[in-house]
Amino acid sequence: MALDRVLKGGRLLDGTGAPARVADVGLRGARIAAVGSALSAPDVIDCAGHVVCPGFIDTHSHSDVKVLADPRLPMKVRQGITLEVFGQDGISVAPVRPEERAAWKQKLSGLLGDFGVEWDWSSVGEYLARVARGEPGPDVAYLVPHGAIRQCVLGGGDRRADAGALSAMQDLLRASLGQGACGLSTGLIYPPCCYADTEELIALGRVLAEVSRPLVVHMRSESDRILEALDEMIRVARESGCPVHISHLKVAGRENWPRAGEVTRRLEEARRAGLRLTADQYPYVAGSTLLGAILPPWAHDGGTEATLARLADPEARRRLKAMM
C-alpha cells in the first residue's frame, strides 16, 4: 500500500475509547489509509513522545465574526481544534432583519468582536454561504440563536409570544434548520431570550424534535436558582421531545456548592427516564460574559437607549443595586 506520509511512533488515541497505544498512522492524500507499525512513506513525521488523536471539537465557540475576518482561525487550529460550533447562548449574527443589522452588530460586538466585517447577510443560509466562501480552517457548525429569531419576530422588548408570534418563530426556525443550522441555542439570562417563557421554549423544541436537533441552553440561573432552572430544562425536554444540552454546567457561589450533588442527581434521573439531556463543563473556575448580564431583565426592556436612561435615573439605580 503506497502512502504519502506517515505519522511515526506517536501515542495514538483513536477516539473509540480504546486504551492509548504506540502506532504509526499512514496518510494517502488527506485521508488516513493505514494504522499499524513499521509503516513507511516518502514523508515521515517523528511523533515519538507526542499524542496523535482526532481533531478536537470546540462545542462552545464565539468565532462567529472572527471567521469572516481571518477564516484560517489559526488560534484554534494550532490547538488541534478541527470543528467549531457557532451561534451560542441565543445571541449571534443570523437571522437578522436588514434594517437592524447595524444595531445588532453593535450590540454583539462586545461578545463577538467587530473586526471591520461588513454584515451583508440576512438569513442563516446567507451567513453560512459567506463563511464557506472564506474556506475556514476548521469545520464550522451553526446553532440558530433564539434571540435572533425572537428579535426578528417580536423585537427586543419584554413581550410574551402569542400564538401568531410562536408560529412565526417556529417557521423561521424551520427555515433556518433547512438552510444548514444544526440546532437552536438560547441564553436565558440575555435579552431578548430572557423574556421567553417555558411554553415558548417547548414550542420551539417541538420543531427541533421533528428533525432530532438539539436545544443548547445557557440556563436562567447557574447559582441561587439553579435547581429551578434545571427543572425547567427537564420539562422542556419532556414536553417537546427534543434533545436538550446544557452549556457550561456549573453551580456558582460558594453558598450554592452543596447543591451540586442534587443537580447531578436530577440530571441522571431524567436520563434514566429516557430524556435526551446532556451537559458540558469547562475545567476551570473562571468565567466571562457581557457586562450587561449583571442587570435584571427589566433593565434591558426597550433596548440600549432605554437601559442607559435607567442607569442615569437615581431611583432606577437604587432598584438595580438592590437586585444585583
Protein backbone atom coordinates (compact mmCIF):
# COMPACT_ATOMS: atom_id res chain seq x y z
CA MET A 1 0.00 0.00 0.00
CA ALA A 2 1.66 3.23 -1.15
CA LEU A 3 1.45 6.00 1.44
CA ASP A 4 2.29 9.67 1.04
CA ARG A 5 3.06 10.42 4.69
CA VAL A 6 3.47 8.56 7.96
CA LEU A 7 2.99 9.92 11.48
CA LYS A 8 5.57 7.72 13.17
CA GLY A 9 5.55 6.26 16.66
CA GLY A 10 3.06 8.56 18.35
CA ARG A 11 0.84 7.67 21.30
CA LEU A 12 -2.42 7.02 19.48
CA LEU A 13 -5.80 7.90 20.99
CA ASP A 14 -8.17 6.91 18.21
CA GLY A 15 -11.42 8.35 19.59
CA THR A 16 -13.12 4.99 20.14
CA GLY A 17 -12.42 4.85 23.86
CA ALA A 18 -9.76 2.18 23.39
CA PRO A 19 -6.61 2.48 25.54
CA ALA A 20 -3.77 4.56 24.12
CA ARG A 21 -1.13 2.66 22.17
CA VAL A 22 2.01 3.48 20.23
CA ALA A 23 1.30 3.22 16.49
CA ASP A 24 2.04 4.66 13.07
CA VAL A 25 -0.67 6.46 11.10
CA GLY A 26 -0.35 6.40 7.33
CA LEU A 27 -1.89 9.02 5.07
CA ARG A 28 -2.74 8.92 1.39
CA GLY A 29 -3.62 12.40 0.25
CA ALA A 30 -5.71 13.96 3.00
CA ARG A 31 -7.15 10.66 4.29
CA ILE A 32 -5.99 8.06 6.80
CA ALA A 33 -5.14 4.93 4.84
CA ALA A 34 -3.43 2.72 7.43
CA VAL A 35 -2.80 2.35 11.16
CA GLY A 36 -0.15 -0.09 12.31
CA SER A 37 3.58 -0.48 12.86
CA ALA A 38 6.65 -0.14 10.65
CA LEU A 39 4.76 1.91 8.06
CA SER A 40 6.86 3.75 5.50
CA ALA A 41 6.38 6.68 3.15
CA PRO A 42 8.44 9.37 1.42
CA ASP A 43 7.44 11.83 4.14
CA VAL A 44 7.83 10.66 7.75
CA ILE A 45 7.00 12.83 10.77
CA ASP A 46 8.55 11.61 14.03
CA CYS A 47 5.72 11.71 16.59
CA ALA A 48 7.55 9.90 19.40
CA GLY A 49 6.68 11.50 22.71
CA HIS A 50 3.58 13.13 21.25
CA VAL A 51 -0.11 12.23 21.17
CA VAL A 52 -1.81 11.55 17.84
CA CYS A 53 -5.60 11.84 18.01
CA PRO A 54 -8.66 13.03 16.08
CA GLY A 55 -9.26 16.77 15.97
CA PHE A 56 -10.95 18.42 18.94
CA ILE A 57 -14.46 19.87 18.77
CA ASP A 58 -14.93 23.32 20.31
CA THR A 59 -18.54 22.85 21.34
CA HIS A 60 -18.98 26.42 22.60
CA SER A 61 -17.27 28.95 20.36
CA HIS A 62 -17.80 32.65 19.72
CA SER A 63 -15.74 32.95 16.50
CA ASP A 64 -18.89 33.78 14.51
CA VAL A 65 -17.48 37.11 13.21
CA LYS A 66 -13.77 36.37 13.57
CA VAL A 67 -14.10 33.57 10.99
CA LEU A 68 -15.07 36.20 8.39
CA ALA A 69 -12.02 38.34 9.17
CA ASP A 70 -9.49 35.50 9.42
CA PRO A 71 -11.02 32.29 8.04
CA ARG A 72 -7.97 30.20 8.94
CA LEU A 73 -8.70 30.72 12.67
CA PRO A 74 -5.08 29.78 13.46
CA MET A 75 -5.59 30.29 17.20
CA LYS A 76 -7.98 27.32 17.13
CA VAL A 77 -6.27 25.09 14.55
CA ARG A 78 -2.96 25.30 16.42
CA GLN A 79 -4.71 23.85 19.46
CA GLY A 80 -5.90 20.88 17.41
CA ILE A 81 -9.48 22.14 17.01
CA THR A 82 -11.00 20.93 13.74
CA LEU A 83 -14.68 21.80 14.34
CA GLU A 84 -16.21 24.87 15.96
CA VAL A 85 -19.86 25.30 16.92
CA PHE A 86 -21.02 28.91 16.49
CA GLY A 87 -24.31 30.60 17.37
CA GLN A 88 -24.08 30.02 21.11
CA ASP A 89 -26.12 31.43 24.01
CA GLY A 90 -29.04 32.55 21.86
CA ILE A 91 -27.19 35.63 20.58
CA SER A 92 -25.45 35.61 17.22
CA VAL A 93 -25.43 37.03 13.74
CA ALA A 94 -28.27 35.39 11.77
CA PRO A 95 -31.10 35.60 11.04
CA VAL A 96 -31.25 39.39 11.15
CA ARG A 97 -33.56 41.91 9.52
CA PRO A 98 -31.68 44.19 7.08
CA GLU A 99 -32.83 47.34 8.87
CA GLU A 100 -31.47 46.02 12.18
CA ARG A 101 -28.03 44.86 11.00
CA ALA A 102 -26.15 47.92 12.28
CA ALA A 103 -27.79 47.89 15.71
CA TRP A 104 -27.43 44.11 16.10
CA LYS A 105 -23.79 44.30 15.02
CA GLN A 106 -23.08 46.93 17.66
CA LYS A 107 -24.98 45.01 20.32
CA LEU A 108 -23.00 41.82 19.69
CA SER A 109 -19.59 43.45 19.28
CA GLY A 110 -18.80 43.08 22.98
CA LEU A 111 -19.18 39.31 22.68
CA LEU A 112 -18.21 38.51 19.09
CA GLY A 113 -15.96 41.44 18.20
CA ASP A 114 -16.21 43.67 15.16
CA PHE A 115 -13.01 43.11 13.11
CA GLY A 116 -14.26 45.54 10.45
CA VAL A 117 -16.53 42.88 8.95
CA GLU A 118 -19.39 44.10 6.76
CA TRP A 119 -22.69 42.41 7.59
CA ASP A 120 -24.27 41.68 4.21
CA TRP A 121 -26.49 38.72 5.11
CA SER A 122 -30.00 38.32 6.49
CA SER A 123 -30.67 34.59 6.68
CA VAL A 124 -28.74 31.73 8.22
CA GLY A 125 -28.16 30.36 4.73
CA GLU A 126 -26.63 33.63 3.54
CA TYR A 127 -24.34 33.80 6.58
CA LEU A 128 -23.17 30.21 6.15
CA ALA A 129 -22.52 30.83 2.44
CA ARG A 130 -20.35 33.83 3.40
CA VAL A 131 -18.43 31.65 5.86
CA ALA A 132 -17.97 28.90 3.26
CA ARG A 133 -16.55 31.34 0.69
CA GLY A 134 -13.70 32.04 3.08
CA GLU A 135 -12.77 28.33 3.23
CA PRO A 136 -12.32 28.28 7.02
CA GLY A 137 -9.51 26.29 8.61
CA PRO A 138 -11.71 24.25 10.95
CA ASP A 139 -15.11 22.88 10.02
CA VAL A 140 -17.99 25.05 11.20
CA ALA A 141 -21.44 24.25 12.61
CA TYR A 142 -24.04 26.89 13.47
CA LEU A 143 -26.84 26.92 16.02
CA VAL A 144 -29.79 29.19 15.26
CA PRO A 145 -29.80 31.80 18.05
CA HIS A 146 -33.15 32.05 19.82
CA GLY A 147 -32.55 35.74 20.49
CA ALA A 148 -32.12 36.47 16.79
CA ILE A 149 -35.35 34.64 15.94
CA ARG A 150 -37.22 36.47 18.71
CA GLN A 151 -35.76 39.81 17.59
CA CYS A 152 -36.93 39.21 14.02
CA VAL A 153 -40.48 38.35 15.11
CA LEU A 154 -41.11 40.35 18.30
CA GLY A 155 -38.30 42.88 18.54
CA GLY A 156 -36.10 43.22 21.60
CA GLY A 157 -38.69 44.12 24.22
CA ASP A 158 -40.23 42.23 27.13
CA ARG A 159 -43.21 40.76 25.29
CA ARG A 160 -44.91 37.41 25.66
CA ALA A 161 -45.22 35.47 22.41
CA ASP A 162 -48.85 34.88 21.44
CA ALA A 163 -49.95 32.08 19.12
CA GLY A 164 -49.16 34.08 16.00
CA ALA A 165 -45.68 35.02 17.17
CA LEU A 166 -44.94 31.44 18.23
CA SER A 167 -45.98 30.19 14.80
CA ALA A 168 -43.78 32.80 13.09
CA MET A 169 -40.79 31.85 15.24
CA GLN A 170 -41.36 28.17 14.52
CA ASP A 171 -41.46 28.89 10.78
CA LEU A 172 -38.24 30.91 10.95
CA LEU A 173 -36.57 28.14 12.95
CA ARG A 174 -37.64 25.51 10.39
CA ALA A 175 -36.32 27.65 7.56
CA SER A 176 -33.00 28.21 9.34
CA LEU A 177 -32.57 24.50 10.03
CA GLY A 178 -33.29 23.83 6.38
CA GLN A 179 -30.53 26.28 5.44
CA GLY A 180 -27.92 24.32 7.35
CA ALA A 181 -28.19 25.13 11.06
CA CYS A 182 -27.53 22.20 13.38
CA GLY A 183 -29.89 23.16 16.22
CA LEU A 184 -31.14 26.07 18.34
CA SER A 185 -29.36 27.87 21.15
CA THR A 186 -30.80 30.08 23.85
CA GLY A 187 -29.29 32.23 26.58
CA LEU A 188 -31.92 32.73 29.23
CA ILE A 189 -30.03 35.48 31.07
CA TYR A 190 -29.60 37.58 27.91
CA PRO A 191 -32.21 39.79 26.24
CA PRO A 192 -34.33 39.09 24.32
CA CYS A 193 -34.10 35.35 25.19
CA CYS A 194 -34.73 36.11 28.87
CA TYR A 195 -38.25 37.35 28.03
CA ALA A 196 -39.32 33.91 26.76
CA ASP A 197 -41.44 31.71 29.00
CA THR A 198 -41.15 27.95 29.23
CA GLU A 199 -44.05 27.42 26.82
CA GLU A 200 -42.14 29.32 24.13
CA LEU A 201 -39.12 27.05 24.60
CA ILE A 202 -41.34 23.97 24.38
CA ALA A 203 -42.96 25.23 21.17
CA LEU A 204 -39.56 25.77 19.55
CA GLY A 205 -38.35 22.45 20.93
CA ARG A 206 -41.15 20.66 19.10
CA VAL A 207 -39.75 21.95 15.80
CA LEU A 208 -36.33 20.62 16.79
CA ALA A 209 -37.87 17.27 17.69
CA GLU A 210 -39.20 16.95 14.12
CA VAL A 211 -35.60 16.61 12.89
CA SER A 212 -33.94 15.40 16.12
CA ARG A 213 -31.85 18.54 16.54
CA PRO A 214 -30.77 19.87 19.95
CA LEU A 215 -31.73 22.85 22.05
CA VAL A 216 -28.46 24.15 23.54
CA VAL A 217 -29.12 26.20 26.66
CA HIS A 218 -27.45 28.76 28.87
CA MET A 219 -29.88 28.30 31.76
CA ARG A 220 -31.78 31.06 33.58
CA SER A 221 -29.65 30.58 36.67
CA GLU A 222 -26.35 28.94 37.46
CA SER A 223 -26.38 29.97 41.12
CA ASP A 224 -29.18 30.62 43.63
CA ARG A 225 -31.99 29.27 41.44
CA ILE A 226 -30.09 26.57 39.61
CA LEU A 227 -32.45 23.77 40.64
CA GLU A 228 -35.48 25.64 39.30
CA ALA A 229 -33.54 26.41 36.10
CA LEU A 230 -32.61 22.75 35.68
CA ASP A 231 -36.19 21.65 36.30
CA GLU A 232 -37.30 24.00 33.52
CA MET A 233 -34.92 22.30 31.07
CA ILE A 234 -36.09 18.85 32.15
CA ARG A 235 -39.67 19.96 31.48
CA VAL A 236 -38.71 21.32 28.04
CA ALA A 237 -37.02 18.03 27.13
CA ARG A 238 -40.02 16.02 28.35
CA GLU A 239 -42.79 18.07 26.73
CA SER A 240 -41.08 18.94 23.44
CA GLY A 241 -39.32 15.65 22.78
CA CYS A 242 -36.15 17.37 21.56
CA PRO A 243 -32.62 16.72 22.86
CA VAL A 244 -31.58 19.37 25.40
CA HIS A 245 -27.93 20.20 26.01
CA ILE A 246 -26.93 22.44 28.93
CA SER A 247 -23.94 24.66 28.24
CA HIS A 248 -21.14 25.16 30.79
CA LEU A 249 -23.00 23.46 33.65
CA LYS A 250 -21.85 24.89 36.97
CA VAL A 251 -23.02 25.78 40.46
CA ALA A 252 -21.78 29.31 41.10
CA GLY A 253 -21.34 30.85 44.52
CA ARG A 254 -19.71 29.12 47.47
CA GLU A 255 -23.02 29.04 49.33
CA ASN A 256 -24.54 27.06 46.43
CA TRP A 257 -21.82 24.44 46.07
CA PRO A 258 -23.69 21.91 48.24
CA ARG A 259 -26.41 21.85 45.55
CA ALA A 260 -24.04 20.27 43.02
CA GLY A 261 -24.95 16.76 44.13
CA GLU A 262 -28.66 17.43 43.67
CA VAL A 263 -28.00 18.88 40.20
CA THR A 264 -26.21 15.67 39.23
CA ARG A 265 -28.94 13.52 40.76
CA ARG A 266 -31.71 15.28 38.82
CA LEU A 267 -29.77 15.06 35.56
CA GLU A 268 -29.15 11.34 35.98
CA GLU A 269 -32.77 10.71 37.00
CA ALA A 270 -34.02 12.50 33.87
CA ARG A 271 -31.68 10.47 31.67
CA ARG A 272 -32.81 7.21 33.28
CA ALA A 273 -36.37 8.26 32.46
CA GLY A 274 -35.39 8.37 28.78
CA LEU A 275 -34.93 12.10 28.27
CA ARG A 276 -32.16 13.17 25.91
CA LEU A 277 -30.49 15.54 28.35
CA THR A 278 -26.75 16.25 28.28
CA ALA A 279 -24.35 18.90 29.56
CA ASP A 280 -20.81 20.16 29.14
CA GLN A 281 -18.46 21.74 31.65
CA TYR A 282 -15.19 23.63 31.38
CA PRO A 283 -12.31 22.54 33.63
CA TYR A 284 -11.60 25.82 35.43
CA VAL A 285 -13.36 28.19 37.82
CA ALA A 286 -13.21 31.42 35.79
CA GLY A 287 -15.90 32.73 33.50
CA SER A 288 -16.79 35.71 31.35
CA THR A 289 -19.85 37.32 29.83
CA LEU A 290 -21.26 40.65 28.74
CA LEU A 291 -21.22 43.28 31.48
CA GLY A 292 -24.94 43.90 30.98
CA ALA A 293 -25.67 40.37 32.19
CA ILE A 294 -25.42 41.61 35.78
CA LEU A 295 -28.58 43.68 35.23
CA PRO A 296 -32.05 42.14 35.71
CA PRO A 297 -34.14 41.56 32.56
CA TRP A 298 -36.42 44.57 33.12
CA ALA A 299 -33.40 46.88 32.86
CA HIS A 300 -32.90 45.87 29.22
CA ASP A 301 -36.52 46.29 28.11
CA GLY A 302 -36.71 48.74 25.22
CA GLY A 303 -33.11 48.38 24.08
CA THR A 304 -29.79 50.04 24.79
CA GLU A 305 -31.03 53.62 24.97
CA ALA A 306 -33.73 52.68 27.48
CA THR A 307 -31.14 50.85 29.60
CA LEU A 308 -28.83 53.87 29.59
CA ALA A 309 -31.73 56.10 30.63
CA ARG A 310 -32.44 53.81 33.60
CA LEU A 311 -28.78 53.87 34.62
CA ALA A 312 -28.95 57.68 34.63
CA ASP A 313 -32.04 57.70 36.87
CA PRO A 314 -31.22 57.66 40.63
CA GLU A 315 -34.38 55.76 41.59
CA ALA A 316 -33.84 53.14 38.90
CA ARG A 317 -30.23 52.77 40.04
CA ARG A 318 -31.40 52.11 43.59
CA ARG A 319 -33.71 49.35 42.30
CA LEU A 320 -30.92 47.88 40.21
CA LYS A 321 -28.46 47.91 43.09
CA ALA A 322 -30.93 46.07 45.29
CA MET A 323 -31.42 43.34 42.67
CA MET A 324 -27.81 42.78 41.61
